[in-house]
PDB file of C-alpha atoms in Angstrom:
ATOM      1  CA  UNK A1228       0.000   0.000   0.000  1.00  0.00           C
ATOM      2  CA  UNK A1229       1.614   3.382  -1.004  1.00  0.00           C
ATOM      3  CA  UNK A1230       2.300   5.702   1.718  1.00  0.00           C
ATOM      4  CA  UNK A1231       0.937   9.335   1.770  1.00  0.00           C
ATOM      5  CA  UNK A1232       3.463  12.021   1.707  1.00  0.00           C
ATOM      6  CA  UNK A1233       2.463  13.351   5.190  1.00  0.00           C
ATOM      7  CA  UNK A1234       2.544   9.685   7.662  1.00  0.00           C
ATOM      8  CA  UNK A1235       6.159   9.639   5.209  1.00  0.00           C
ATOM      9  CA  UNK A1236       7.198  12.683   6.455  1.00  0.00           C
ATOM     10  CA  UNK A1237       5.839  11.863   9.947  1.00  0.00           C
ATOM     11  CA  UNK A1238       7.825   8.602   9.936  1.00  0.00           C
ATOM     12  CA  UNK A1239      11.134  10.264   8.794  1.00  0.00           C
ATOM     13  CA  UNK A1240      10.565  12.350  11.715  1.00  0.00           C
ATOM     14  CA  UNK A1241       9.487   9.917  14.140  1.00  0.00           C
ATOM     15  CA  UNK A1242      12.821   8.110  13.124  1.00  0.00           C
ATOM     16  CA  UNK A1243      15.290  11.236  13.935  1.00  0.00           C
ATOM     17  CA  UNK A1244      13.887  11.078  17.500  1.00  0.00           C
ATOM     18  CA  UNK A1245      14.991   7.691  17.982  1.00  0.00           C
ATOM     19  CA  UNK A1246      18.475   7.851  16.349  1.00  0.00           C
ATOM     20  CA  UNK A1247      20.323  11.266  15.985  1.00  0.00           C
ATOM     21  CA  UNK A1248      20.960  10.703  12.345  1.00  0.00           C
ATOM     22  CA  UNK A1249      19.614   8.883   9.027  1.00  0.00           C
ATOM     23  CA  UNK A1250      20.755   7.835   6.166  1.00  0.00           C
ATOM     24  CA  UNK A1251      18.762   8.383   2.630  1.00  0.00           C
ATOM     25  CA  UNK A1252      19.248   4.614   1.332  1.00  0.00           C
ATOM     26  CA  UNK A1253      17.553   3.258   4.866  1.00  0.00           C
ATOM     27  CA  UNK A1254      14.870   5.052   4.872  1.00  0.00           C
ATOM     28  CA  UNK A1255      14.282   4.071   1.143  1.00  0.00           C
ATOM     29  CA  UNK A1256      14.081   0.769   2.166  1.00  0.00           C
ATOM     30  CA  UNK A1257      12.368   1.296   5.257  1.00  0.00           C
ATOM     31  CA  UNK A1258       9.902   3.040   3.634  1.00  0.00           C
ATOM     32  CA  UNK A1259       9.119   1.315   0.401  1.00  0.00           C
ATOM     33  CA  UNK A1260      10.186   3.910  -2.081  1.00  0.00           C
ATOM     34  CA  UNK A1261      12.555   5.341  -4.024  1.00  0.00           C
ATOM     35  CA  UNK A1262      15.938   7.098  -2.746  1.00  0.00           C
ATOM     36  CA  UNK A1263      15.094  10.315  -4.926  1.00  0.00           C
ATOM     37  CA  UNK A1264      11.229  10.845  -3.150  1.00  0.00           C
ATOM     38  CA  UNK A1265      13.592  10.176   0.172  1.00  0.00           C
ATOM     39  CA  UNK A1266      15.878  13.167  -1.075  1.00  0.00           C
ATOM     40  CA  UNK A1267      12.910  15.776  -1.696  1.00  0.00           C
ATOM     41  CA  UNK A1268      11.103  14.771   1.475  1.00  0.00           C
ATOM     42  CA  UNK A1269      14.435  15.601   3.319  1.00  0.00           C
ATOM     43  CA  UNK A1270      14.498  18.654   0.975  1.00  0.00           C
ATOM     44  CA  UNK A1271      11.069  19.671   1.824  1.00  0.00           C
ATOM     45  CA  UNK A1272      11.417  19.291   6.102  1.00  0.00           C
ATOM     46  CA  UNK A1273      15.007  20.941   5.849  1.00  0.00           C
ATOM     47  CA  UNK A1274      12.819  24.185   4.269  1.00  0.00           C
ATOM     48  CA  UNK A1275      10.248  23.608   7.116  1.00  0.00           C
ATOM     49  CA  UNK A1276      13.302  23.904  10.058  1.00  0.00           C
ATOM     50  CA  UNK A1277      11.868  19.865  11.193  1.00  0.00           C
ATOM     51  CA  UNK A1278      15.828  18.393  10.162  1.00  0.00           C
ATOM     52  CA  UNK A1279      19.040  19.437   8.713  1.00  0.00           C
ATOM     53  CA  UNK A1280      20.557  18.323   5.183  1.00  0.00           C
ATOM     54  CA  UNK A1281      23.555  16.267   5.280  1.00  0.00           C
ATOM     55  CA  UNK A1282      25.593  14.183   2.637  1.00  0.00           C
ATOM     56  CA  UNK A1283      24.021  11.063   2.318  1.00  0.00           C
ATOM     57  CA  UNK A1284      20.988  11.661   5.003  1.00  0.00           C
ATOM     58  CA  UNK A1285      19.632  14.171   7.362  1.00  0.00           C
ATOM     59  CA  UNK A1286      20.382  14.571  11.143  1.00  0.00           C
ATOM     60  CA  UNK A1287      17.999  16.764  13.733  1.00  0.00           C
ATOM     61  CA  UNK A1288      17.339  20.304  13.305  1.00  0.00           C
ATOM     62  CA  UNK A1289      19.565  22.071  15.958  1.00  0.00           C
ATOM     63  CA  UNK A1290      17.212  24.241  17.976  1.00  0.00           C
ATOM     64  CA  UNK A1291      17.490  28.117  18.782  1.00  0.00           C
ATOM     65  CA  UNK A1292      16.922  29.412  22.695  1.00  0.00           C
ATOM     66  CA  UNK A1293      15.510  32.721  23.270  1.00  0.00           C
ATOM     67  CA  UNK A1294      17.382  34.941  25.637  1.00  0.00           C
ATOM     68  CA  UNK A1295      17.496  34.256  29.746  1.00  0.00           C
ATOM     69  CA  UNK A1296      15.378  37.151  30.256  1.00  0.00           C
ATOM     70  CA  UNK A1297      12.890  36.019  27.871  1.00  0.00           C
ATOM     71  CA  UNK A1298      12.634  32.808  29.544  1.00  0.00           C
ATOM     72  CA  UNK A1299      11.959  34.049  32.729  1.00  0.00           C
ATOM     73  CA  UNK A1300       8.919  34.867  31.096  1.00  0.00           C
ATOM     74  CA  UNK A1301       7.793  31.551  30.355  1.00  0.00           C
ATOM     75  CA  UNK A1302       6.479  28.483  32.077  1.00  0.00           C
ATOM     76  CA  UNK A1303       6.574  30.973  35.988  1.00  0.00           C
ATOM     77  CA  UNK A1304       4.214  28.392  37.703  1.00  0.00           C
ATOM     78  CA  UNK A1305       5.955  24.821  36.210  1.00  0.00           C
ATOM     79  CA  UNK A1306       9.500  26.318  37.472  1.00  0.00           C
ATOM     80  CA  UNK A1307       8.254  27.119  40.870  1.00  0.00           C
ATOM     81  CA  UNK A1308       7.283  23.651  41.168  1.00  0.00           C
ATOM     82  CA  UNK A1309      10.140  22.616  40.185  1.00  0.00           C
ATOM     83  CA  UNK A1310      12.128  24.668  42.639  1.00  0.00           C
ATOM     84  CA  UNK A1311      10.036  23.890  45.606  1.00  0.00           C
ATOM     85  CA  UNK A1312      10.452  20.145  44.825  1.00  0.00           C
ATOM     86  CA  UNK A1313      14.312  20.487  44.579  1.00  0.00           C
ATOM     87  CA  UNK A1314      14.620  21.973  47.930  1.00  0.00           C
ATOM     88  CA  UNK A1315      14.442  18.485  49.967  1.00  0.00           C
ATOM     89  CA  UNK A1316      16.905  16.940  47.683  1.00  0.00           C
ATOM     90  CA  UNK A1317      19.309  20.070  48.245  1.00  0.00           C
ATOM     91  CA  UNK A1318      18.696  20.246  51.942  1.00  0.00           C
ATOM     92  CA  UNK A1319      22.270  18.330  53.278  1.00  0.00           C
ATOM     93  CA  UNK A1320      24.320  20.714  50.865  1.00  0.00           C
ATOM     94  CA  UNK A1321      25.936  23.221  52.746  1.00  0.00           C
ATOM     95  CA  UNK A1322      28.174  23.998  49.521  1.00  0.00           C
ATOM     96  CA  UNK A1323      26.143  24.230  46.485  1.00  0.00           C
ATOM     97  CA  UNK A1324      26.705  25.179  42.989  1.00  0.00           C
ATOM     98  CA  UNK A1325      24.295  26.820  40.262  1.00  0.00           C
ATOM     99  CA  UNK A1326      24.233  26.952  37.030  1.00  0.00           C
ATOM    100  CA  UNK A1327      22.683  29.558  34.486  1.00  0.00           C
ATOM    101  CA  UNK A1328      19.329  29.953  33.444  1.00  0.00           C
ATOM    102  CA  UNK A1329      15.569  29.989  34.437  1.00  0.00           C
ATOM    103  CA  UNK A1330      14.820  27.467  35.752  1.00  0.00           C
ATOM    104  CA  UNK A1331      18.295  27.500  38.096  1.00  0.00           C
ATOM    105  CA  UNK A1332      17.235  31.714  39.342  1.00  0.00           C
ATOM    106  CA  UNK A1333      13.740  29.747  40.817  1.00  0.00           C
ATOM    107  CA  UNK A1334      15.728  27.338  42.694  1.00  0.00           C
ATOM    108  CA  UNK A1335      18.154  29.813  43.872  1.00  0.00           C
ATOM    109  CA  UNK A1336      14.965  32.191  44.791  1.00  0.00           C
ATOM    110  CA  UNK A1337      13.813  29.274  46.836  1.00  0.00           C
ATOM    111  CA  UNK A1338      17.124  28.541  48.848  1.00  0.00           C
ATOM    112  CA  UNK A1339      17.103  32.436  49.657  1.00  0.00           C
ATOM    113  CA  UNK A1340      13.775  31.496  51.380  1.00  0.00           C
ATOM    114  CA  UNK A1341      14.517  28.347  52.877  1.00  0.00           C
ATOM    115  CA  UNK A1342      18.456  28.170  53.449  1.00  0.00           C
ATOM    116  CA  UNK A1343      20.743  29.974  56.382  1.00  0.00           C
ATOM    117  CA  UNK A1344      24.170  29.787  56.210  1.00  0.00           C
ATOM    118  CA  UNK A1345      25.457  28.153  52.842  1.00  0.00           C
ATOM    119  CA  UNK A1346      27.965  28.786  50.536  1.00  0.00           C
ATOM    120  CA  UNK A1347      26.569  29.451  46.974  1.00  0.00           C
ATOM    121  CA  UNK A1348      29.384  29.360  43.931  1.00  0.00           C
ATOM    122  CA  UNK A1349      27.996  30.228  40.589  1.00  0.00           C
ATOM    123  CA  UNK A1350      28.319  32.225  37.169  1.00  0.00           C
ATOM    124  CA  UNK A1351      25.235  33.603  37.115  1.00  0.00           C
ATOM    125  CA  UNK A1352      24.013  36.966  37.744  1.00  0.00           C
ATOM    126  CA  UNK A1353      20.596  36.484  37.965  1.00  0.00           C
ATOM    127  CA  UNK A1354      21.556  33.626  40.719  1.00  0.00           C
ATOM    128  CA  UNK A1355      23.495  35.981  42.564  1.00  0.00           C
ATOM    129  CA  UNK A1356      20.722  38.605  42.457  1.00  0.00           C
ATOM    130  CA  UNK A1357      18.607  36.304  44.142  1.00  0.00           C
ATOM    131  CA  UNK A1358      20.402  35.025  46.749  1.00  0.00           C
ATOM    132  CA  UNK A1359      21.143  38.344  47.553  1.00  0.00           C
ATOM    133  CA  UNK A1360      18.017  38.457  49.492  1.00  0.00           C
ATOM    134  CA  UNK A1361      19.224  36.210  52.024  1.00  0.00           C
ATOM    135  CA  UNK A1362      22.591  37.618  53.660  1.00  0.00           C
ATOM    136  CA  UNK A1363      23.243  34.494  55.555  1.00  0.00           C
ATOM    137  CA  UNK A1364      24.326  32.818  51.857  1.00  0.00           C
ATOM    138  CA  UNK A1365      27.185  33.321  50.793  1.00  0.00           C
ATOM    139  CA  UNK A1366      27.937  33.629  47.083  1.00  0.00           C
ATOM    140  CA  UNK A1367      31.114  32.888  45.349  1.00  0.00           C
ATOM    141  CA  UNK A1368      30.592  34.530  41.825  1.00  0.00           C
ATOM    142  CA  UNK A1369      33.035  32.965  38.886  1.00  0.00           C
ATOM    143  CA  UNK A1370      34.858  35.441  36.906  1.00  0.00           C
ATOM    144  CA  UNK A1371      35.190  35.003  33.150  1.00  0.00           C
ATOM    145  CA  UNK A1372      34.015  36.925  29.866  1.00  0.00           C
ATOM    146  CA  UNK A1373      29.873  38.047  30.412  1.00  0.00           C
ATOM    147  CA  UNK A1374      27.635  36.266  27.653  1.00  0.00           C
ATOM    148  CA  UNK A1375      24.202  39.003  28.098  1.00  0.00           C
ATOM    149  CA  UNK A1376      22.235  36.599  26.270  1.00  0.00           C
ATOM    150  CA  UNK A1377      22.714  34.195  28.889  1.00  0.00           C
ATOM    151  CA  UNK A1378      23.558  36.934  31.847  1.00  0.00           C
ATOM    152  CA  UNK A1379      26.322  34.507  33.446  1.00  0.00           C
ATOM    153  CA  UNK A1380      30.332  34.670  32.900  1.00  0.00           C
ATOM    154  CA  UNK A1381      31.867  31.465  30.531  1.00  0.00           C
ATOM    155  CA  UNK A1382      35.434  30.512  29.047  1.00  0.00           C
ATOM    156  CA  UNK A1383      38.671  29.047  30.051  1.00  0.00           C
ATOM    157  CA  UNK A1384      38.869  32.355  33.416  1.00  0.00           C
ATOM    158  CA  UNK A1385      35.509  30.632  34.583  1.00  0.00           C
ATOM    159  CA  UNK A1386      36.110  27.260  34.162  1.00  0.00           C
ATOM    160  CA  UNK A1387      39.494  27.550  35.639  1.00  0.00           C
ATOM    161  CA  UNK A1388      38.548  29.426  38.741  1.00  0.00           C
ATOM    162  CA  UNK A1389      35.300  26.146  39.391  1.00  0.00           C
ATOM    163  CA  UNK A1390      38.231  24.158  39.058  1.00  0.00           C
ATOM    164  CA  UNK A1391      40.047  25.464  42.906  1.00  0.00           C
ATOM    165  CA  UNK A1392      36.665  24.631  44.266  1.00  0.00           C
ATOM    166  CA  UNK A1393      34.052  21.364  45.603  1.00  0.00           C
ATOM    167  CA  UNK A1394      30.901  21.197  46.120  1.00  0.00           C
ATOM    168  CA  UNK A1395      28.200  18.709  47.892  1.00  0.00           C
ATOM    169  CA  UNK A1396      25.696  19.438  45.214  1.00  0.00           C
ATOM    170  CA  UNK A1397      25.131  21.772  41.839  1.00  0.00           C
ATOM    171  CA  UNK A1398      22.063  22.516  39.931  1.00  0.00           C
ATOM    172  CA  UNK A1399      22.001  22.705  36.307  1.00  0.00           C
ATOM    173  CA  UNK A1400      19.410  23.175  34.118  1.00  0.00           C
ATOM    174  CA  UNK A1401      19.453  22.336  29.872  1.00  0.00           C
ATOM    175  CA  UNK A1402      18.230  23.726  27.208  1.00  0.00           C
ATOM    176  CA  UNK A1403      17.134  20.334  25.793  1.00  0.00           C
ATOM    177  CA  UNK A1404      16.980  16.780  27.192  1.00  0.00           C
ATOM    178  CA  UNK A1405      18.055  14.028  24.809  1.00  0.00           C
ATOM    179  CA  UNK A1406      18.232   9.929  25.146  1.00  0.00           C
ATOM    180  CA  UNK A1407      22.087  10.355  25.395  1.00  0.00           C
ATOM    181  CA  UNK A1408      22.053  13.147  28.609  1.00  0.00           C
ATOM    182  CA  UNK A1409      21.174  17.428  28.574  1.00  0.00           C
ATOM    183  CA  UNK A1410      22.473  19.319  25.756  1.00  0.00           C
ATOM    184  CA  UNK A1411      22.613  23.133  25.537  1.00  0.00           C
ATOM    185  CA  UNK A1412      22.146  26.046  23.216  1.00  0.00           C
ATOM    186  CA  UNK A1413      25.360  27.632  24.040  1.00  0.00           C
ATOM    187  CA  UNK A1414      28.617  25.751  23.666  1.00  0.00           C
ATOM    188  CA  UNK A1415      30.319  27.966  26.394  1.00  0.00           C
ATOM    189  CA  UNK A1416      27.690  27.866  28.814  1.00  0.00           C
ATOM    190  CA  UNK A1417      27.963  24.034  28.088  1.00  0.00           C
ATOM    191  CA  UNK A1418      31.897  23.467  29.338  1.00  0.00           C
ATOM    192  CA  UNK A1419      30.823  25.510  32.414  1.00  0.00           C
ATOM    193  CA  UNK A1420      28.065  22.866  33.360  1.00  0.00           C
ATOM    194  CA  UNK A1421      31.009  20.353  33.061  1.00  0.00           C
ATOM    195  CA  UNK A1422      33.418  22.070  35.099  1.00  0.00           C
ATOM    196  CA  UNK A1423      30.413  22.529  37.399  1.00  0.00           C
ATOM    197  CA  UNK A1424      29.294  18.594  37.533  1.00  0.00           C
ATOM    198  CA  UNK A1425      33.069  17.129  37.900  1.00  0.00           C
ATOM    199  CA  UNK A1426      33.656  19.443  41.004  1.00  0.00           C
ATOM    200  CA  UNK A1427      30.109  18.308  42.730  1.00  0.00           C
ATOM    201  CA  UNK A1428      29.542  15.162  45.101  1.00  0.00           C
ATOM    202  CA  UNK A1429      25.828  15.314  43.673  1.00  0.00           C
ATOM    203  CA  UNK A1430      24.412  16.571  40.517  1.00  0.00           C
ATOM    204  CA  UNK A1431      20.896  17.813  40.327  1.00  0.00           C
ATOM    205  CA  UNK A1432      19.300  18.702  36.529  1.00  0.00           C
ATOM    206  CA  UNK A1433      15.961  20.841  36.940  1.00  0.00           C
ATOM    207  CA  UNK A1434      14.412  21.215  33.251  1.00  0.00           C
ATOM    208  CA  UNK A1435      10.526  21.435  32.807  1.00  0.00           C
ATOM    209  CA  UNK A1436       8.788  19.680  30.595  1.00  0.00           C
ATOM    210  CA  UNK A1437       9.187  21.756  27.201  1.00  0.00           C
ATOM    211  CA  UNK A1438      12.968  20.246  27.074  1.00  0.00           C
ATOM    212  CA  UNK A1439      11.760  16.865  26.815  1.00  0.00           C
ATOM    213  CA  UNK A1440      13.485  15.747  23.444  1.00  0.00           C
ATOM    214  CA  UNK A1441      14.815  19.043  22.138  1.00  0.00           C
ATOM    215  CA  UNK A1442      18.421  18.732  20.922  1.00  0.00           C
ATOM    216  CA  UNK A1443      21.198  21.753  20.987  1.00  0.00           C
ATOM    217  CA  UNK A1444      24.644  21.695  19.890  1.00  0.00           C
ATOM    218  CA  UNK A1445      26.536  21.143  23.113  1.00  0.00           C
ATOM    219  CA  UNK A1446      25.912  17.761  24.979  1.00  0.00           C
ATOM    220  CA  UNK A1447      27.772  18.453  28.472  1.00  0.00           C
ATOM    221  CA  UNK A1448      26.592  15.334  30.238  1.00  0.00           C
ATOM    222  CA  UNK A1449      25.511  11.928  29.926  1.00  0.00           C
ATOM    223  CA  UNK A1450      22.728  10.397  31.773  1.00  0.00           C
ATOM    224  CA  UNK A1451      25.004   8.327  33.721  1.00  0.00           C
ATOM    225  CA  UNK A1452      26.446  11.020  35.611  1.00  0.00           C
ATOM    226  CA  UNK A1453      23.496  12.849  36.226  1.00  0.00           C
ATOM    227  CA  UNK A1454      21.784  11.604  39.974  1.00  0.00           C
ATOM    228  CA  UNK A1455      18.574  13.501  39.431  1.00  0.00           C
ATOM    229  CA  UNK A1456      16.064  15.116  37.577  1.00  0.00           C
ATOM    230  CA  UNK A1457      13.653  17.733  38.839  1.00  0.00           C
ATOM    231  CA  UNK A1458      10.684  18.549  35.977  1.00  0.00           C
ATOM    232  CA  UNK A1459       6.988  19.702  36.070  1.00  0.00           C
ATOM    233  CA  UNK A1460       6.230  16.488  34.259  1.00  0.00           C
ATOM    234  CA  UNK A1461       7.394  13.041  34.058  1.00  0.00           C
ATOM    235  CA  UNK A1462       9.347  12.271  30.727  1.00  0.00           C
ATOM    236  CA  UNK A1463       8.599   9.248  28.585  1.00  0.00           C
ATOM    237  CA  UNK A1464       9.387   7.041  25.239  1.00  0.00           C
ATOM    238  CA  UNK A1465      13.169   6.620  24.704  1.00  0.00           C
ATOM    239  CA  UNK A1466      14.101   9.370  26.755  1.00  0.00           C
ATOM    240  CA  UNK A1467      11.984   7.738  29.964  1.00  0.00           C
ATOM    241  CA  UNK A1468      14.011   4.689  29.164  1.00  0.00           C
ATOM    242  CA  UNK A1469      17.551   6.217  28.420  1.00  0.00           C
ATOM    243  CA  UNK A1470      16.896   7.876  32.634  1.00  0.00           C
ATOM    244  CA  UNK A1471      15.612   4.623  33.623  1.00  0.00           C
ATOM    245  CA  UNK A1472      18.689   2.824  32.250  1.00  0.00           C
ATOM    246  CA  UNK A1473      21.471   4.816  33.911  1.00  0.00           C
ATOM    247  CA  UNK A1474      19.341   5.165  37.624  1.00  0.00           C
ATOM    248  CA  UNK A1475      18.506   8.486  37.842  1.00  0.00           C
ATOM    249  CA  UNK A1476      15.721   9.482  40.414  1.00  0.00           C
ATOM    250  CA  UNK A1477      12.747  11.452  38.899  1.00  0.00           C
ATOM    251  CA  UNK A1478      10.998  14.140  40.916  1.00  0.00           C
ATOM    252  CA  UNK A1479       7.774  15.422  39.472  1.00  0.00           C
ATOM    253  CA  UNK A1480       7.042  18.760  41.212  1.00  0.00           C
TER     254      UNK A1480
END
């Protein structure tokens, strides 16, 4: 039975979420036609942003992140959650790191709240802002060069200065959540989290639901050295069963 161009398309797609690449003479087969309807379909989604052109196949469409401050806009009630729920996890850190973004500012809001009389080291400013509130905390901020998009320091000055330093726990958040671990829009921002997760006894990865499956270029961790996973949702599909594979707790807040 011939296949309409759309459940084609669909397939194609449903097939980049599973493996990270294609190739045009598989899905030819795998699909029952010929290698030159393969190419234009490919054509036709690389127009439509859905996957990328390469020689041979297609891999997945890199996404693009809006700004830090933009994101604070978004999704207010799901990262509360999330930062409420990440408190009793965090509470037998006394030295904690933080990473950049959204999601990281609500759980650092939260410990300003809830926390006397810990030591906070981060790159971010909007996590230092924050914890500001509470002058019990103590805030270590990294120096390095300032990225505005992302309002946190990165490069070899911050990465070097996390490297004199431990920590009992950090908190990182991703831009997008793949079967093989988080991934993030910016590559810099991306060796910090590193830096950040080799230095820390525990790591903790808070990331609402929205990241579930989204790909970006930098891939700073892999599941198995992530402990746990704070979200507003539980994840499922491949990426439930890549977190199930390597152990790592799930808290639904």
């Amino acid at each position: 039975m011939r296949v309409s161009k759309a459940k084609r398309q669909s397939q194609i797609l449903a097939e980049l979420n599973v493996s990270p690449s294609l190739r045009i003479a598989d899905l030819a087969d795998r699909l029952a036609v010929s290698t030159e309807t393969i190419r234009r379909d490919l054509d036709e989604l690389t127009r439509q942003g859905q996957l990328n052109r390469t020689y041979g196949g297609a891999i997945r469409a890199l996404g693009t992140e809006p700004s830090v401050t933009e994101r604070h806009t978004l999704l207010v009630a799901e990262r509360e959650r999330i930062a409420r729920a990440t408190m009793e996890i965090l509470r037998p850190a006394n030295v904690i790191m933080i990473g950049s973004g959204s999601t990281t500012v609500h759980v650092a809001r939260r410990l300003a709240v809830e926390r006397t009389n810990i030591t906070v080291i981060t790159h971010s400013f909007g996590v230092a802002t924050v914890l500001a509130l509470n002058p019990t905390i103590s805030t270590l901020i990294a120096p390095g060069t300032y990225d505005g998009t992302e309002g946190a320091t990165v490069g070899v000055h911050t990465v070097g200065f996390l490297n004199e330093f431990f920590a009992d726990a950090v908190v990182l958040g991703a831009s997008g959540l793949t079967e093989e671990g988080p991934t993030d829009a910016l590559i810099e921002a991306g060796a910090v989290y590193g830096a950040m997760l080799a230095r820390s006894a525990r790591s903790v990865l808070v990331a609402d639901h929205s990241k579930f499956g989204r790909v970006f270029p930098s891939r700073w961790a892999r599941w198995k050295q992530i402990d746990a996973l704070v979200s507003d949702a539980a994840p499922n599909g491949q990426l439930q069963a890549a977190i199930d594979r390597h152990h790592v707790s799930v808290t639904v807040g």
